[in-house]
Each structure stands twice: as C-alpha cells, then as structure tokens.
Amino acid sequence: MFKQTIAVTSMNLRALPQRLGISLVIVIGIAVTVAVLVSVGAMATGFQKTLSNTGRDDRVIVLRGGSEAELSSTISRDNTLTILDAPGVKRDADGKPIGSADMVAIVSLPLKASGSGANVTLRGVGPKMPVLRPEIRIVEGRMFTPALRELIVGRGAVKQFSGLDLGSKVSFRDADWTVVGIFESNGDAHESELMTDIETALSAYRRNLFQSVTVMLESPEAFNAYKDRLTTDPTLGVDVKREPDYYAKQSQGLKKLLDLLSFGVGGIMALGAIFGTLNTMYTAVSSRGVEIATLRAIGFGALPVVVSVFVEALALALIGGALGAIGAWIFFNGNTVNTLGANFTQVVFNLTVSPALLVNGIVWACVIGVIGGLFPAVRAARLPIATALRAG
Amino acid sequence: MNAIVTLQNVTKRYTRGKQTVEVLHGIDLEIAQGDFVALMGPSGSGKTTLLNLIGGLDQPSTGSVAVAGERIDSLSGSRLAKWRARHIGFVFQFYNLMPMLTAQRNVELPLLLTSLSASQRKRNAEAALAVVGLAERARHKPNELSGGQAQRVAIARALVADPTLLVCDEPTGDLDRSTADEILNLLQVLNREHGKTIVMVTHDPKAAEFATHQLHLDKGKLVGTTATSTTAA
Ligand SMILES: Nc1ncnc2c1ncn2[C@@H]1O[C@H](COP(=O)(O)OP(=O)(O)OP(=O)(O)O)[C@@H](O)[C@H]1O
Ligand SMILES: [Mg+2]
C-alpha cells in the first residue's frame, strides 16, 4: 500500500510542471493570502514592540483622573509641583526630583510620502527630561536651548515628515522653530515626537496648564505607596500609571483593530484561497479523471489516489505559503510605517516579521491546502471507475 | 471445458435520476481458458458494460459473475481492486498510458502492486516490452510514440503481471487498418503461443476474425455465438 502511495504520489508530483498554469493559481492565491496575513501580523508585532519599548517599570505617568490619554488631560502648575515633590520620587544629585511636567500639543506637518498634512506630537519638557529619559540620545546636533524656539526631533518623525532635517525651520504658532537636534529613543513612541523647552512651549501656546507629569521613582516597588498618596489627595484628582501599563493601554485600540484586520481581511482572503484551491484541485482531478480511473482499473487502491491528490494540494500550498512568507519578509521586515497612535498623532514603527509570524503563515497555507485538497481527493477516489473511464 | 468466465442470468440497470434503464437482460455466458473471444454488436448494445462486468470494473444488478474461479459480483471495492490486480490485464481504445512516465515505467505500474523487487520489476517490464516488439522504445514517453506503438506498450502493461484474462475494449478502434492488423496479430500470438485468454470488444468484423469465437450482443441480449472457422485452432 505504501509503495503504491509513493508511486502514485511521485508520478502525480512529477506531472505538476505540465499543469503549471493551473497549479500557479493555487500557488499565487495562497502566496498572496499568506503575505497579507504575515504583513498584517508584522504590523501588530511592530506596533506592540514600539509601544512596549516605551516606558520603564520605575517610571510613572500622572494624568488627570479619568483621562485615557495626555491630550484630554490637564494638570495645573500647582498640582505638578505637588506631584513632583511627593515622597517616593527619585532625586538628582542637586536634590531636585527627577521628573518632567509636560505640555503636549498637536502640530500638522506635511508627510514625506504624500505631501498631505498629518499630526505630530509637540512635547514641551522640563529641565530634568534628559535625566528622566536617559534612553533619549541626541545623535545629530545638540539639545534645544530653553527660552529659544528650538526643537529636537525624533528620528521616526524625521523619516516620516518633510522639513524636519537638522537646521530646518518649522512654522507653527506664528513663529519659526529651528531644528537643532535629532534624537533616537530605542525606536519607542517618543521617536515620533518633536520636543522643546516647557516654558517656551507654554508661552507659544499661551497656556498655563500641563498635560501630564512623568516621574522616576526611587524603585519600582515604590509605586503603590506613591500612587496611594496621589490618588487619595482630593485636591489633585489624578490617575497614576506605570509607563508600560499606560502605553499598553494606548496600544490596545490599534492592537484590536489590527487583530480584527488580520482575522477579517486575512480570514476572507484565506476563504478565497480555499475556494480557489478547491476549484483548481477539482479541475486538476477531473482533467486526470481517466488517468486515475486507469490506475484504479489496474488495481491501485482508493487511498493512494486520495493521498496523491492531497499531497499535491499540500505541496502547492507549501510552495505558496513559503513564497508569501518570504515575500512579506523581504518587502516588509524593517520597513517603517506610521499610524495614528496615542493623542491621534503619528507613531512611527518598524514592521517586524518574526519567525513566529512566518510559521503562522505556513500553518495557514497548510490549512488552506488541506481543506482545498481534501474534497477533490475524496471525490477522485469515489467516482466509479467505469464512469470515469467513459469520460475519456 | 475449463471455464474462466461464467455469467448466469446477469442483468445490469443504470439509474439516472428517477429513470431506470436496463442495459443488459439476463445474460448467460461461458468463456473457456485459452479462448480469444470477440464481442460484437451495434453501438449502445452494452458491449462495454458487459466487458466491465467481466473485468470487475463494475458489478451486475442481478445474477452471478464468476471469473478466474471467484464470484466477483458481490466483492467489496478494495477486494475487487486486489482481484483485478491479480487476474485482469486491461487494454483500452485510447491506450490510457500515463503521459509523464516512460514506456518502461508505464509497463512497470501493475508490478508495483506485487511483492517484486525493483530490479525484478525492471526485468519483467523489459521482457513484456520485448514480447510486443518495443524493447528499444523503453525510454520513450507516450507522446513520442505512434498510436500503434502506444497500444503495444499498453498491451505490454496488460501482460506484465501475467493475468488470467486480457480484457480489451476496441483496442484497434483508433488505429488505421494495417496498424490495427499488427495489433490483432500480436493479440493472436499472445493467445496462440502464450495461451492467454482474451475478451475483445470490437465493431470491426475483420478484427473479429482474428478471434477464436465471436459473440453478438444486440439491445442487451446475446444473439449468437460463432466459432470463427478460418482462424479457430
Ligand atoms: N453510467 C451510465 N448511466 C446510464 N446509462 C449508461 C451508463 N453507462 C452506459 N449507459 C448506457 O448503457 C447502454 C450501453 O452502453 P455501452 O457503453 O455498454 O454500449 P457499447 O455497446 O459499448 O457502445 P459503443 O459501441 O458505442 O461503445 C447505452 O445506451 C448507454 O447510454
Ligand atoms: Mg463501448
């Protein structure tokens, strides 16, 4: 039985090149499906990686109570001082708390890709920002000077928007701002931002309210006590979150969307590929109806026939799956993509095609091949021999 | 007389939708070992249907079919497949060779169902090709062979496992006169010199003359049996 199966299957596979056109339908259909699945997955993975890179366990972000994001939060100057001064906040050599009360505003700049305007986050940061966020490294130029309309710009924002190169001038709030430095930040969400001195930002926007306060704690364990102290103070009315929790929450919406996308779009495409495979395999089987019937007349069993059709579908699916996965990897891995992130501004992140995603893509291909091959295989084996021979 | 094929009161009905058509009506038939039987009759008279019952490709609606000492009218599909592999060699009008296999590989196919080793299979296939006079075409693919050569390869394939019975459905139906005669001569040699029992469906009265016996089928009934005087042994 084994020998028969091998013989029929290998004969079948060797004949594949003669059915190149029809086989390509399966291969391409599955390749495209897998490429889409893998690239949507790469988006989700990359986005999550970007946001989970943002934040440290010993850093805390304080927002007005009930505010999910910085833009909808306001904190008064008095309260920012209380938040920064509360026990549990780490202090620098000069005795001052390591923290930054930030102002966040939205600036519309032209995208490099389309030229159309898109939102980018402008963040005014306090003087302790470099100590608070040691991951922010100026890679070109220098730090902004307080009281001057100078900006440092994240690497991601430079890539995504035009006119942000070192030395260029950016106009908003009726003034020209000079880009004096470009920074990297481990590819986290801040790399898509513009930063300037807090007081300069507040005066340009004629504001006296802050959006958030970020502090560094003495240790991650100090969190609960610090949080209790702030949330039980009725004059403050704030929410206190560890940075990683905050950014995880921020990414939830998009993550859900991407999951929906991969299951929705991916599912529909997979369904299409299944029907394509079914259709093609039915055609392949019926075009070989006489061949199959002849083999069975000679005495070959039904099982080898089923297996051979099945293996053919699976082999084509695997080729398609591998092409799709490799294609997605070549074209998308490491590509940057921007999307609406926190604050409805653009977050730049890298598409990440992980090995798990590749495996996942191949598994999808196999599922499509199995379903698309099974029914034609069974039909091939069940067709009465005498009938199939007449069809020739 | 040593009967290899015995049919008793065989009917065959086809059901298509709600309509049932009886194609064979109460056939009784015996074929002795060593016979070369030509089965004749007008188109649609049931020749292929009857041949399929003898070859175990199909089963009767009623009646009994015993071939090569076994009742095959009620065997299960998989037992019937094994039985065919052991006892029947098929030759078809359009050869039905596997297009991607060489002549040699085509002939070897039935041997894959035996316990022969690869080298024995190869040797037997070569021998069968030699019998049909195509030893030097072993490496050719079917599309590199003429119709007559392809049919010889098909005959070699039908012979190679040394079946009890050769079953041929219009083996010369697609060939010109002289090529057809060559094929018929070959079948005659297989019958006379190798003792093969052969049942052959044909439209062609000239082809039927190569056989030892002629059966005539008309509208699903056997209407006469003649021993062919000119070529009978
Ligand atoms: N699967 C089937 N379903 C219904 N009717 C069938 C089926 N197979 C054959 N028939 C009918 O049975 C009758 C006999 O067919 P068969 O093929 O045995 O004739 P034949 O003598 O071999 O004809 P030909 O010389 O044209 O090959 C025909 O009327 C045919 O239409
Ligand atoms: Mg016929």
JSON list of N, CA, C and O in Angstrom, two decimals, chain A residues 151-190:
[
{"chain": "A", "resi": 151, "resn": "LEU", "atom": "N", "xyz": [13.89, 73.16, 18.54]},
{"chain": "A", "resi": 151, "resn": "LEU", "atom": "CA", "xyz": [13.26, 71.84, 18.66]},
{"chain": "A", "resi": 151, "resn": "LEU", "atom": "C", "xyz": [14.32, 70.76, 18.58]},
{"chain": "A", "resi": 151, "resn": "LEU", "atom": "O", "xyz": [15.32, 70.91, 17.88]},
{"chain": "A", "resi": 152, "resn": "ILE", "atom": "N", "xyz": [14.10, 69.66, 19.30]},
{"chain": "A", "resi": 152, "resn": "ILE", "atom": "CA", "xyz": [14.79, 68.43, 18.92]},
{"chain": "A", "resi": 152, "resn": "ILE", "atom": "C", "xyz": [13.70, 67.49, 18.37]},
{"chain": "A", "resi": 152, "resn": "ILE", "atom": "O", "xyz": [12.56, 67.51, 18.82]},
{"chain": "A", "resi": 153, "resn": "VAL", "atom": "N", "xyz": [14.09, 66.70, 17.36]},
{"chain": "A", "resi": 153, "resn": "VAL", "atom": "CA", "xyz": [13.10, 65.93, 16.61]},
{"chain": "A", "resi": 153, "resn": "VAL", "atom": "C", "xyz": [13.50, 64.45, 16.62]},
{"chain": "A", "resi": 153, "resn": "VAL", "atom": "O", "xyz": [14.67, 64.11, 16.42]},
{"chain": "A", "resi": 154, "resn": "GLY", "atom": "N", "xyz": [12.53, 63.60, 16.88]},
{"chain": "A", "resi": 154, "resn": "GLY", "atom": "CA", "xyz": [12.80, 62.15, 16.89]},
{"chain": "A", "resi": 154, "resn": "GLY", "atom": "C", "xyz": [13.12, 61.63, 15.50]},
{"chain": "A", "resi": 154, "resn": "GLY", "atom": "O", "xyz": [12.62, 62.15, 14.50]},
{"chain": "A", "resi": 155, "resn": "ARG", "atom": "N", "xyz": [13.93, 60.61, 15.45]},
{"chain": "A", "resi": 155, "resn": "ARG", "atom": "CA", "xyz": [14.36, 60.00, 14.19]},
{"chain": "A", "resi": 155, "resn": "ARG", "atom": "C", "xyz": [13.17, 59.54, 13.34]},
{"chain": "A", "resi": 155, "resn": "ARG", "atom": "O", "xyz": [13.15, 59.72, 12.12]},
{"chain": "A", "resi": 156, "resn": "GLY", "atom": "N", "xyz": [12.18, 58.98, 13.99]},
{"chain": "A", "resi": 156, "resn": "GLY", "atom": "CA", "xyz": [10.99, 58.50, 13.28]},
{"chain": "A", "resi": 156, "resn": "GLY", "atom": "C", "xyz": [10.25, 59.63, 12.61]},
{"chain": "A", "resi": 156, "resn": "GLY", "atom": "O", "xyz": [9.80, 59.53, 11.47]},
{"chain": "A", "resi": 157, "resn": "ALA", "atom": "N", "xyz": [10.13, 60.75, 13.32]},
{"chain": "A", "resi": 157, "resn": "ALA", "atom": "CA", "xyz": [9.43, 61.91, 12.76]},
{"chain": "A", "resi": 157, "resn": "ALA", "atom": "C", "xyz": [10.20, 62.46, 11.56]},
{"chain": "A", "resi": 157, "resn": "ALA", "atom": "O", "xyz": [9.60, 62.85, 10.55]},
{"chain": "A", "resi": 158, "resn": "VAL", "atom": "N", "xyz": [11.54, 62.45, 11.65]},
{"chain": "A", "resi": 158, "resn": "VAL", "atom": "CA", "xyz": [12.35, 62.95, 10.53]},
{"chain": "A", "resi": 158, "resn": "VAL", "atom": "C", "xyz": [12.10, 62.11, 9.28]},
{"chain": "A", "resi": 158, "resn": "VAL", "atom": "O", "xyz": [11.98, 62.62, 8.17]},
{"chain": "A", "resi": 159, "resn": "LYS", "atom": "N", "xyz": [12.00, 60.79, 9.50]},
{"chain": "A", "resi": 159, "resn": "LYS", "atom": "CA", "xyz": [11.77, 59.89, 8.37]},
{"chain": "A", "resi": 159, "resn": "LYS", "atom": "C", "xyz": [10.41, 60.11, 7.75]},
{"chain": "A", "resi": 159, "resn": "LYS", "atom": "O", "xyz": [10.24, 60.00, 6.54]},
{"chain": "A", "resi": 160, "resn": "GLN", "atom": "N", "xyz": [9.45, 60.41, 8.58]},
{"chain": "A", "resi": 160, "resn": "GLN", "atom": "CA", "xyz": [8.06, 60.42, 8.13]},
{"chain": "A", "resi": 160, "resn": "GLN", "atom": "C", "xyz": [7.62, 61.76, 7.55]},
{"chain": "A", "resi": 160, "resn": "GLN", "atom": "O", "xyz": [6.81, 61.82, 6.65]},
{"chain": "A", "resi": 161, "resn": "PHE", "atom": "N", "xyz": [8.16, 62.84, 8.10]},
{"chain": "A", "resi": 161, "resn": "PHE", "atom": "CA", "xyz": [7.69, 64.18, 7.70]},
{"chain": "A", "resi": 161, "resn": "PHE", "atom": "C", "xyz": [8.78, 64.92, 6.94]},
{"chain": "A", "resi": 161, "resn": "PHE", "atom": "O", "xyz": [9.98, 64.74, 7.21]},
{"chain": "A", "resi": 162, "resn": "SER", "atom": "N", "xyz": [8.36, 65.78, 6.04]},
{"chain": "A", "resi": 162, "resn": "SER", "atom": "CA", "xyz": [9.37, 66.55, 5.32]},
{"chain": "A", "resi": 162, "resn": "SER", "atom": "C", "xyz": [9.66, 67.84, 6.09]},
{"chain": "A", "resi": 162, "resn": "SER", "atom": "O", "xyz": [8.84, 68.34, 6.85]},
{"chain": "A", "resi": 163, "resn": "GLY", "atom": "N", "xyz": [10.86, 68.37, 5.91]},
{"chain": "A", "resi": 163, "resn": "GLY", "atom": "CA", "xyz": [11.22, 69.66, 6.51]},
{"chain": "A", "resi": 163, "resn": "GLY", "atom": "C", "xyz": [11.64, 69.57, 7.96]},
{"chain": "A", "resi": 163, "resn": "GLY", "atom": "O", "xyz": [11.55, 70.55, 8.68]},
{"chain": "A", "resi": 164, "resn": "LEU", "atom": "N", "xyz": [12.06, 68.39, 8.40]},
{"chain": "A", "resi": 164, "resn": "LEU", "atom": "CA", "xyz": [12.48, 68.27, 9.79]},
{"chain": "A", "resi": 164, "resn": "LEU", "atom": "C", "xyz": [13.98, 67.99, 9.92]},
{"chain": "A", "resi": 164, "resn": "LEU", "atom": "O", "xyz": [14.45, 67.64, 10.99]},
{"chain": "A", "resi": 165, "resn": "ASP", "atom": "N", "xyz": [14.71, 68.13, 8.82]},
{"chain": "A", "resi": 165, "resn": "ASP", "atom": "CA", "xyz": [16.15, 67.85, 8.90]},
{"chain": "A", "resi": 165, "resn": "ASP", "atom": "C", "xyz": [16.84, 68.90, 9.77]},
{"chain": "A", "resi": 165, "resn": "ASP", "atom": "O", "xyz": [16.33, 69.99, 10.00]},
{"chain": "A", "resi": 166, "resn": "LEU", "atom": "N", "xyz": [18.01, 68.47, 10.19]},
{"chain": "A", "resi": 166, "resn": "LEU", "atom": "CA", "xyz": [18.77, 69.33, 11.10]},
{"chain": "A", "resi": 166, "resn": "LEU", "atom": "C", "xyz": [18.96, 70.71, 10.45]},
{"chain": "A", "resi": 166, "resn": "LEU", "atom": "O", "xyz": [19.34, 70.83, 9.30]},
{"chain": "A", "resi": 167, "resn": "GLY", "atom": "N", "xyz": [18.66, 71.75, 11.24]},
{"chain": "A", "resi": 167, "resn": "GLY", "atom": "CA", "xyz": [18.86, 73.12, 10.76]},
{"chain": "A", "resi": 167, "resn": "GLY", "atom": "C", "xyz": [17.64, 73.72, 10.07]},
{"chain": "A", "resi": 167, "resn": "GLY", "atom": "O", "xyz": [17.60, 74.93, 9.84]},
{"chain": "A", "resi": 168, "resn": "SER", "atom": "N", "xyz": [16.65, 72.88, 9.72]},
{"chain": "A", "resi": 168, "resn": "SER", "atom": "CA", "xyz": [15.50, 73.46, 9.02]},
{"chain": "A", "resi": 168, "resn": "SER", "atom": "C", "xyz": [14.60, 74.23, 9.99]},
{"chain": "A", "resi": 168, "resn": "SER", "atom": "O", "xyz": [14.65, 74.03, 11.20]},
{"chain": "A", "resi": 169, "resn": "LYS", "atom": "N", "xyz": [13.80, 75.06, 9.40]},
{"chain": "A", "resi": 169, "resn": "LYS", "atom": "CA", "xyz": [12.88, 75.87, 10.20]},
{"chain": "A", "resi": 169, "resn": "LYS", "atom": "C", "xyz": [11.46, 75.34, 9.99]},
{"chain": "A", "resi": 169, "resn": "LYS", "atom": "O", "xyz": [11.05, 75.04, 8.87]},
{"chain": "A", "resi": 170, "resn": "VAL", "atom": "N", "xyz": [10.74, 75.22, 11.09]},
{"chain": "A", "resi": 170, "resn": "VAL", "atom": "CA", "xyz": [9.37, 74.73, 11.04]},
{"chain": "A", "resi": 170, "resn": "VAL", "atom": "C", "xyz": [8.47, 75.84, 11.57]},
{"chain": "A", "resi": 170, "resn": "VAL", "atom": "O", "xyz": [8.78, 76.45, 12.60]},
{"chain": "A", "resi": 171, "resn": "SER", "atom": "N", "xyz": [7.37, 76.11, 10.81]},
{"chain": "A", "resi": 171, "resn": "SER", "atom": "CA", "xyz": [6.49, 77.19, 11.26]},
{"chain": "A", "resi": 171, "resn": "SER", "atom": "C", "xyz": [5.24, 76.65, 11.93]},
{"chain": "A", "resi": 171, "resn": "SER", "atom": "O", "xyz": [4.54, 75.83, 11.35]},
{"chain": "A", "resi": 172, "resn": "PHE", "atom": "N", "xyz": [5.00, 77.09, 13.14]},
{"chain": "A", "resi": 172, "resn": "PHE", "atom": "CA", "xyz": [3.68, 76.91, 13.76]},
{"chain": "A", "resi": 172, "resn": "PHE", "atom": "C", "xyz": [3.57, 77.89, 14.91]},
{"chain": "A", "resi": 172, "resn": "PHE", "atom": "O", "xyz": [4.56, 78.42, 15.39]},
{"chain": "A", "resi": 173, "resn": "ARG", "atom": "N", "xyz": [2.37, 78.16, 15.33]},
{"chain": "A", "resi": 173, "resn": "ARG", "atom": "CA", "xyz": [2.07, 79.18, 16.34]},
{"chain": "A", "resi": 173, "resn": "ARG", "atom": "C", "xyz": [2.74, 80.51, 15.97]},
{"chain": "A", "resi": 173, "resn": "ARG", "atom": "O", "xyz": [3.38, 81.15, 16.78]},
{"chain": "A", "resi": 174, "resn": "ASP", "atom": "N", "xyz": [2.62, 80.89, 14.72]},
{"chain": "A", "resi": 174, "resn": "ASP", "atom": "CA", "xyz": [3.10, 82.20, 14.25]},
{"chain": "A", "resi": 174, "resn": "ASP", "atom": "C", "xyz": [4.58, 82.43, 14.51]},
{"chain": "A", "resi": 174, "resn": "ASP", "atom": "O", "xyz": [5.00, 83.56, 14.75]},
{"chain": "A", "resi": 175, "resn": "ALA", "atom": "N", "xyz": [5.34, 81.38, 14.49]},
{"chain": "A", "resi": 175, "resn": "ALA", "atom": "CA", "xyz": [6.78, 81.59, 14.71]},
{"chain": "A", "resi": 175, "resn": "ALA", "atom": "C", "xyz": [7.55, 80.53, 13.95]},
{"chain": "A", "resi": 175, "resn": "ALA", "atom": "O", "xyz": [6.99, 79.50, 13.55]},
{"chain": "A", "resi": 176, "resn": "ASP", "atom": "N", "xyz": [8.82, 80.79, 13.72]},
{"chain": "A", "resi": 176, "resn": "ASP", "atom": "CA", "xyz": [9.70, 79.79, 13.13]},
{"chain": "A", "resi": 176, "resn": "ASP", "atom": "C", "xyz": [10.46, 79.09, 14.24]},
{"chain": "A", "resi": 176, "resn": "ASP", "atom": "O", "xyz": [11.06, 79.73, 15.11]},
{"chain": "A", "resi": 177, "resn": "TRP", "atom": "N", "xyz": [10.44, 77.79, 14.19]},
{"chain": "A", "resi": 177, "resn": "TRP", "atom": "CA", "xyz": [11.17, 76.99, 15.16]},
{"chain": "A", "resi": 177, "resn": "TRP", "atom": "C", "xyz": [12.33, 76.34, 14.41]},
{"chain": "A", "resi": 177, "resn": "TRP", "atom": "O", "xyz": [12.17, 75.86, 13.30]},
{"chain": "A", "resi": 178, "resn": "THR", "atom": "N", "xyz": [13.51, 76.30, 15.04]},
{"chain": "A", "resi": 178, "resn": "THR", "atom": "CA", "xyz": [14.66, 75.73, 14.38]},
{"chain": "A", "resi": 178, "resn": "THR", "atom": "C", "xyz": [14.92, 74.32, 14.92]},
{"chain": "A", "resi": 178, "resn": "THR", "atom": "O", "xyz": [14.90, 74.10, 16.14]},
{"chain": "A", "resi": 179, "resn": "VAL", "atom": "N", "xyz": [15.13, 73.39, 14.00]},
{"chain": "A", "resi": 179, "resn": "VAL", "atom": "CA", "xyz": [15.50, 72.03, 14.42]},
{"chain": "A", "resi": 179, "resn": "VAL", "atom": "C", "xyz": [17.00, 72.05, 14.75]},
{"chain": "A", "resi": 179, "resn": "VAL", "atom": "O", "xyz": [17.83, 72.20, 13.86]},
{"chain": "A", "resi": 180, "resn": "VAL", "atom": "N", "xyz": [17.34, 71.88, 16.02]},
{"chain": "A", "resi": 180, "resn": "VAL", "atom": "CA", "xyz": [18.75, 71.95, 16.41]},
{"chain": "A", "resi": 180, "resn": "VAL", "atom": "C", "xyz": [19.32, 70.58, 16.73]},
{"chain": "A", "resi": 180, "resn": "VAL", "atom": "O", "xyz": [20.53, 70.41, 16.86]},
{"chain": "A", "resi": 181, "resn": "GLY", "atom": "N", "xyz": [18.45, 69.61, 16.88]},
{"chain": "A", "resi": 181, "resn": "GLY", "atom": "CA", "xyz": [18.97, 68.28, 17.22]},
{"chain": "A", "resi": 181, "resn": "GLY", "atom": "C", "xyz": [18.01, 67.19, 16.76]},
{"chain": "A", "resi": 181, "resn": "GLY", "atom": "O", "xyz": [16.82, 67.42, 16.57]},
{"chain": "A", "resi": 182, "resn": "ILE", "atom": "N", "xyz": [18.59, 66.01, 16.51]},
{"chain": "A", "resi": 182, "resn": "ILE", "atom": "CA", "xyz": [17.79, 64.84, 16.15]},
{"chain": "A", "resi": 182, "resn": "ILE", "atom": "C", "xyz": [18.10, 63.75, 17.16]},
{"chain": "A", "resi": 182, "resn": "ILE", "atom": "O", "xyz": [19.28, 63.51, 17.47]},
{"chain": "A", "resi": 183, "resn": "PHE", "atom": "N", "xyz": [17.06, 63.14, 17.69]},
{"chain": "A", "resi": 183, "resn": "PHE", "atom": "CA", "xyz": [17.32, 62.14, 18.73]},
{"chain": "A", "resi": 183, "resn": "PHE", "atom": "C", "xyz": [16.76, 60.77, 18.37]},
{"chain": "A", "resi": 183, "resn": "PHE", "atom": "O", "xyz": [15.84, 60.64, 17.56]},
{"chain": "A", "resi": 184, "resn": "GLU", "atom": "N", "xyz": [17.38, 59.78, 19.02]},
{"chain": "A", "resi": 184, "resn": "GLU", "atom": "CA", "xyz": [16.84, 58.42, 18.96]},
{"chain": "A", "resi": 184, "resn": "GLU", "atom": "C", "xyz": [16.41, 58.02, 20.35]},
{"chain": "A", "resi": 184, "resn": "GLU", "atom": "O", "xyz": [16.90, 58.55, 21.34]},
{"chain": "A", "resi": 185, "resn": "SER", "atom": "N", "xyz": [15.49, 57.06, 20.38]},
{"chain": "A", "resi": 185, "resn": "SER", "atom": "CA", "xyz": [14.94, 56.70, 21.69]},
{"chain": "A", "resi": 185, "resn": "SER", "atom": "C", "xyz": [14.58, 55.21, 21.70]},
{"chain": "A", "resi": 185, "resn": "SER", "atom": "O", "xyz": [13.50, 54.84, 22.13]},
{"chain": "A", "resi": 186, "resn": "ASN", "atom": "N", "xyz": [15.49, 54.37, 21.22]},
{"chain": "A", "resi": 186, "resn": "ASN", "atom": "CA", "xyz": [15.26, 52.92, 21.12]},
{"chain": "A", "resi": 186, "resn": "ASN", "atom": "C", "xyz": [14.03, 52.59, 20.27]},
{"chain": "A", "resi": 186, "resn": "ASN", "atom": "O", "xyz": [13.38, 51.57, 20.49]},
{"chain": "A", "resi": 187, "resn": "GLY", "atom": "N", "xyz": [13.71, 53.45, 19.34]},
{"chain": "A", "resi": 187, "resn": "GLY", "atom": "CA", "xyz": [12.56, 53.18, 18.48]},
{"chain": "A", "resi": 187, "resn": "GLY", "atom": "C", "xyz": [11.22, 53.23, 19.20]},
{"chain": "A", "resi": 187, "resn": "GLY", "atom": "O", "xyz": [10.25, 52.68, 18.70]},
{"chain": "A", "resi": 188, "resn": "ASP", "atom": "N", "xyz": [11.16, 53.90, 20.35]},
{"chain": "A", "resi": 188, "resn": "ASP", "atom": "CA", "xyz": [9.87, 53.92, 21.04]},
{"chain": "A", "resi": 188, "resn": "ASP", "atom": "C", "xyz": [8.97, 55.03, 20.50]},
{"chain": "A", "resi": 188, "resn": "ASP", "atom": "O", "xyz": [9.29, 55.70, 19.51]},
{"chain": "A", "resi": 189, "resn": "ALA", "atom": "N", "xyz": [7.83, 55.22, 21.15]},
{"chain": "A", "resi": 189, "resn": "ALA", "atom": "CA", "xyz": [6.83, 56.16, 20.64]},
{"chain": "A", "resi": 189, "resn": "ALA", "atom": "C", "xyz": [7.35, 57.60, 20.62]},
{"chain": "A", "resi": 189, "resn": "ALA", "atom": "O", "xyz": [6.94, 58.40, 19.79]},
{"chain": "A", "resi": 190, "resn": "HIS", "atom": "N", "xyz": [8.26, 57.96, 21.55]},
{"chain": "A", "resi": 190, "resn": "HIS", "atom": "CA", "xyz": [8.76, 59.34, 21.60]},
{"chain": "A", "resi": 190, "resn": "HIS", "atom": "C", "xyz": [9.59, 59.69, 20.37]},
{"chain": "A", "resi": 190, "resn": "HIS", "atom": "O", "xyz": [9.77, 60.86, 20.06]}
]
